[in-house]
Coordinates of C-alpha atoms in Angstrom, one line a residue:
X18 CA 101.7 128.1 -6.2
X19 CA 100.9 127.7 -9.8
X20 CA 104.3 128.5 -11.6
X21 CA 106.1 125.6 -9.9
X22 CA 103.0 123.4 -10.6
X23 CA 103.5 124.4 -14.4
X24 CA 107.4 123.6 -13.7
X25 CA 106.4 119.8 -12.0
X26 CA 103.4 119.5 -14.8
X27 CA 106.0 120.4 -17.7
X28 CA 107.9 117.4 -16.2
X29 CA 106.2 114.7 -15.9
X30 CA 104.0 115.7 -19.1
X31 CA 108.0 116.0 -20.8
X32 CA 107.2 111.9 -20.3
X33 CA 103.9 111.5 -22.3
X34 CA 104.9 109.3 -25.3
X35 CA 103.3 112.4 -27.6
X36 CA 106.3 115.1 -25.9
X37 CA 109.1 112.4 -26.7
X38 CA 107.8 111.8 -30.4
X39 CA 107.4 116.2 -31.0
X40 CA 111.1 116.6 -29.6
X41 CA 112.2 114.2 -31.4
X42 CA 111.0 114.9 -34.4
X43 CA 112.3 118.3 -33.6
X44 CA 115.6 117.1 -33.7
X45 CA 115.5 115.4 -36.6
X46 CA 115.0 118.4 -38.4
X47 CA 117.6 120.2 -36.7
X48 CA 116.1 121.7 -34.0
X49 CA 117.8 121.7 -30.3
X50 CA 115.2 122.0 -28.5
X51 CA 114.4 120.0 -24.8
X52 CA 111.2 120.3 -22.5
X53 CA 112.8 121.9 -19.3
X54 CA 113.9 125.3 -22.8
X55 CA 109.4 125.1 -22.2
X56 CA 108.8 128.2 -20.2
X57 CA 105.9 128.7 -18.0
X58 CA 105.3 132.1 -17.0
X59 CA 102.4 133.5 -16.6
X60 CA 100.0 135.7 -19.9
X61 CA 96.8 138.0 -19.7
X62 CA 93.5 136.6 -21.5
X63 CA 92.6 133.1 -22.0
X64 CA 96.3 132.2 -24.5
X65 CA 97.3 129.1 -23.2
X66 CA 100.9 129.3 -24.4
X67 CA 102.7 130.3 -27.5
X68 CA 106.1 129.7 -30.4
X69 CA 108.0 133.4 -30.2
X70 CA 110.4 132.6 -33.5
X71 CA 113.8 134.6 -33.6
X72 CA 112.0 136.6 -36.1
X73 CA 110.1 138.0 -32.6
X74 CA 112.3 137.7 -30.1
X75 CA 115.3 139.2 -30.8
X76 CA 116.1 137.2 -33.3
X77 CA 117.2 134.5 -30.7
X78 CA 116.9 131.7 -30.0
X79 CA 112.6 130.5 -30.8
X80 CA 111.3 129.9 -27.5
X81 CA 108.1 127.9 -25.7
X82 CA 106.3 129.7 -23.3
X83 CA 103.6 127.7 -21.2
X84 CA 100.7 130.4 -19.3
X85 CA 101.6 128.3 -15.9
X86 CA 97.8 130.4 -14.9
X87 CA 95.5 129.5 -18.0
X88 CA 94.8 126.0 -17.6
X89 CA 93.0 123.2 -14.8
X90 CA 93.8 120.3 -16.1
X91 CA 97.8 118.2 -16.9
X92 CA 96.1 117.0 -20.3
X93 CA 95.1 121.4 -21.6
X94 CA 99.1 121.6 -20.7
X95 CA 100.1 118.7 -22.5
X96 CA 97.6 119.5 -25.8
X97 CA 100.2 123.2 -25.5
X98 CA 102.6 121.9 -25.4
X99 CA 102.6 118.9 -28.9
X100 CA 100.6 122.4 -29.8
X101 CA 103.9 125.0 -29.6
X102 CA 106.5 121.9 -30.2
X103 CA 104.4 121.9 -33.9
X104 CA 105.7 125.1 -34.1
X105 CA 108.4 124.1 -34.3
X106 CA 109.1 121.5 -36.2
X107 CA 107.4 123.6 -38.3
X108 CA 110.1 125.6 -37.9
X109 CA 112.8 123.8 -38.7
X110 CA 111.4 122.0 -41.7
X111 CA 109.9 124.8 -43.8
X112 CA 111.7 127.9 -42.4
X113 CA 108.3 129.6 -42.2
X114 CA 108.3 133.7 -42.4
X115 CA 106.2 134.2 -39.2
X116 CA 104.9 137.6 -40.7
X117 CA 104.1 136.3 -43.2
X118 CA 100.5 134.8 -42.6
X119 CA 99.5 132.7 -44.4
X120 CA 103.1 130.5 -43.5
X121 CA 101.4 131.0 -40.1
X122 CA 98.1 130.1 -40.9
X123 CA 99.7 126.1 -43.0
X124 CA 101.5 125.6 -39.1
X125 CA 98.3 126.9 -37.0
X126 CA 96.1 124.5 -39.0
X127 CA 98.4 121.7 -37.8
X128 CA 99.1 122.6 -34.7
X129 CA 95.6 122.9 -34.3
X130 CA 94.9 119.5 -35.7
X131 CA 97.8 117.6 -33.7
X132 CA 98.3 118.0 -30.9
X133 CA 94.7 116.8 -29.6
X134 CA 92.7 120.3 -28.7
X135 CA 90.4 119.8 -31.7
X136 CA 89.0 116.2 -29.8
X137 CA 85.5 116.1 -29.3
X138 CA 86.6 116.2 -24.9
X139 CA 88.2 120.0 -24.8
X140 CA 86.1 120.6 -26.9
X141 CA 82.7 120.0 -24.9
X142 CA 84.7 122.0 -22.3
X143 CA 84.8 125.1 -24.1
X144 CA 81.1 124.6 -25.0
X145 CA 81.6 123.7 -28.7
X146 CA 79.5 120.6 -29.7
X147 CA 78.7 120.0 -33.5
X148 CA 78.2 116.2 -34.3
X149 CA 79.5 117.6 -38.9
X150 CA 82.5 117.7 -39.4
X151 CA 83.0 119.9 -36.8
X152 CA 87.1 118.4 -36.3
X153 CA 88.1 120.8 -38.9
X154 CA 85.7 124.0 -38.2
X155 CA 87.7 123.2 -34.6
X156 CA 90.7 123.7 -36.7
X157 CA 89.1 126.5 -38.3
X158 CA 88.7 128.7 -36.5
X159 CA 91.9 127.8 -33.9
X160 CA 93.7 128.7 -36.8
X161 CA 92.5 131.7 -37.5
X162 CA 92.3 133.0 -33.7
X163 CA 95.7 132.0 -33.7
X164 CA 96.9 134.1 -36.5
X165 CA 94.8 137.1 -35.1
X166 CA 97.0 137.6 -33.0
X167 CA 99.9 137.7 -34.9
X168 CA 101.0 141.3 -35.2
X169 CA 101.0 141.2 -38.7
X170 CA 97.4 140.4 -39.1
X171 CA 95.1 143.4 -39.6
X172 CA 92.0 142.0 -39.4
X173 CA 90.4 138.8 -39.1
X174 CA 88.9 138.7 -42.2
X175 CA 92.6 139.2 -43.1
X176 CA 93.1 135.4 -40.9
X177 CA 90.3 134.1 -42.1
X178 CA 91.4 134.4 -45.7
X179 CA 95.3 133.1 -45.0
X180 CA 93.5 130.1 -43.3
X181 CA 91.2 129.3 -46.4
X182 CA 94.2 130.2 -48.6
X183 CA 96.3 127.2 -47.3
X184 CA 93.4 125.4 -46.1
X185 CA 93.1 122.1 -48.3
X186 CA 97.2 122.0 -48.3
X187 CA 98.2 122.0 -44.7
X188 CA 95.0 119.6 -43.8
X189 CA 96.9 116.8 -45.4
X190 CA 100.3 117.8 -43.5
X191 CA 100.2 115.3 -41.0
X192 CA 103.7 114.8 -40.2
X193 CA 106.0 114.1 -38.4
X194 CA 102.5 111.8 -37.3
X195 CA 101.6 109.2 -40.2
X196 CA 97.7 110.4 -39.7
X197 CA 96.3 112.9 -36.6
X198 CA 97.0 111.2 -34.2

């Protein structure tokens, strides 16, 4: 049942404006990808999705997976789809070296910032409540968490250092959006 629901939501969410905008942006930077290329799969842990670049997928096409068993709402799945599409956009426009933690940190900052996952409601649902610079704290926290999962990363400290090193430049980069959506 989870698989069918994930596929149905993927197809439904593919028509949402932000997903459509990101798919178009990916095409504009040379990516050949559509929403049907996103795979719904069961995942372990709390992860909601993933971008698998060719370097980690035996040199094939980049992949986006959606974790069919880890969503409580369609809005969570939508923000995950956008998050992963930001990685695909970065991969196509910037020739990202996904084994370089600074490169991944930049893309994670951008994906967390542009996907809506650090908006007030998702953060409240996760039990993270704050007022002063909470958005920036969320983006930082989620970027460090994602970089820490990279097989090339040795520690949370190393992930934190990578995020800190690229923060100023990458937090200002809202492409393909004109501003943070």
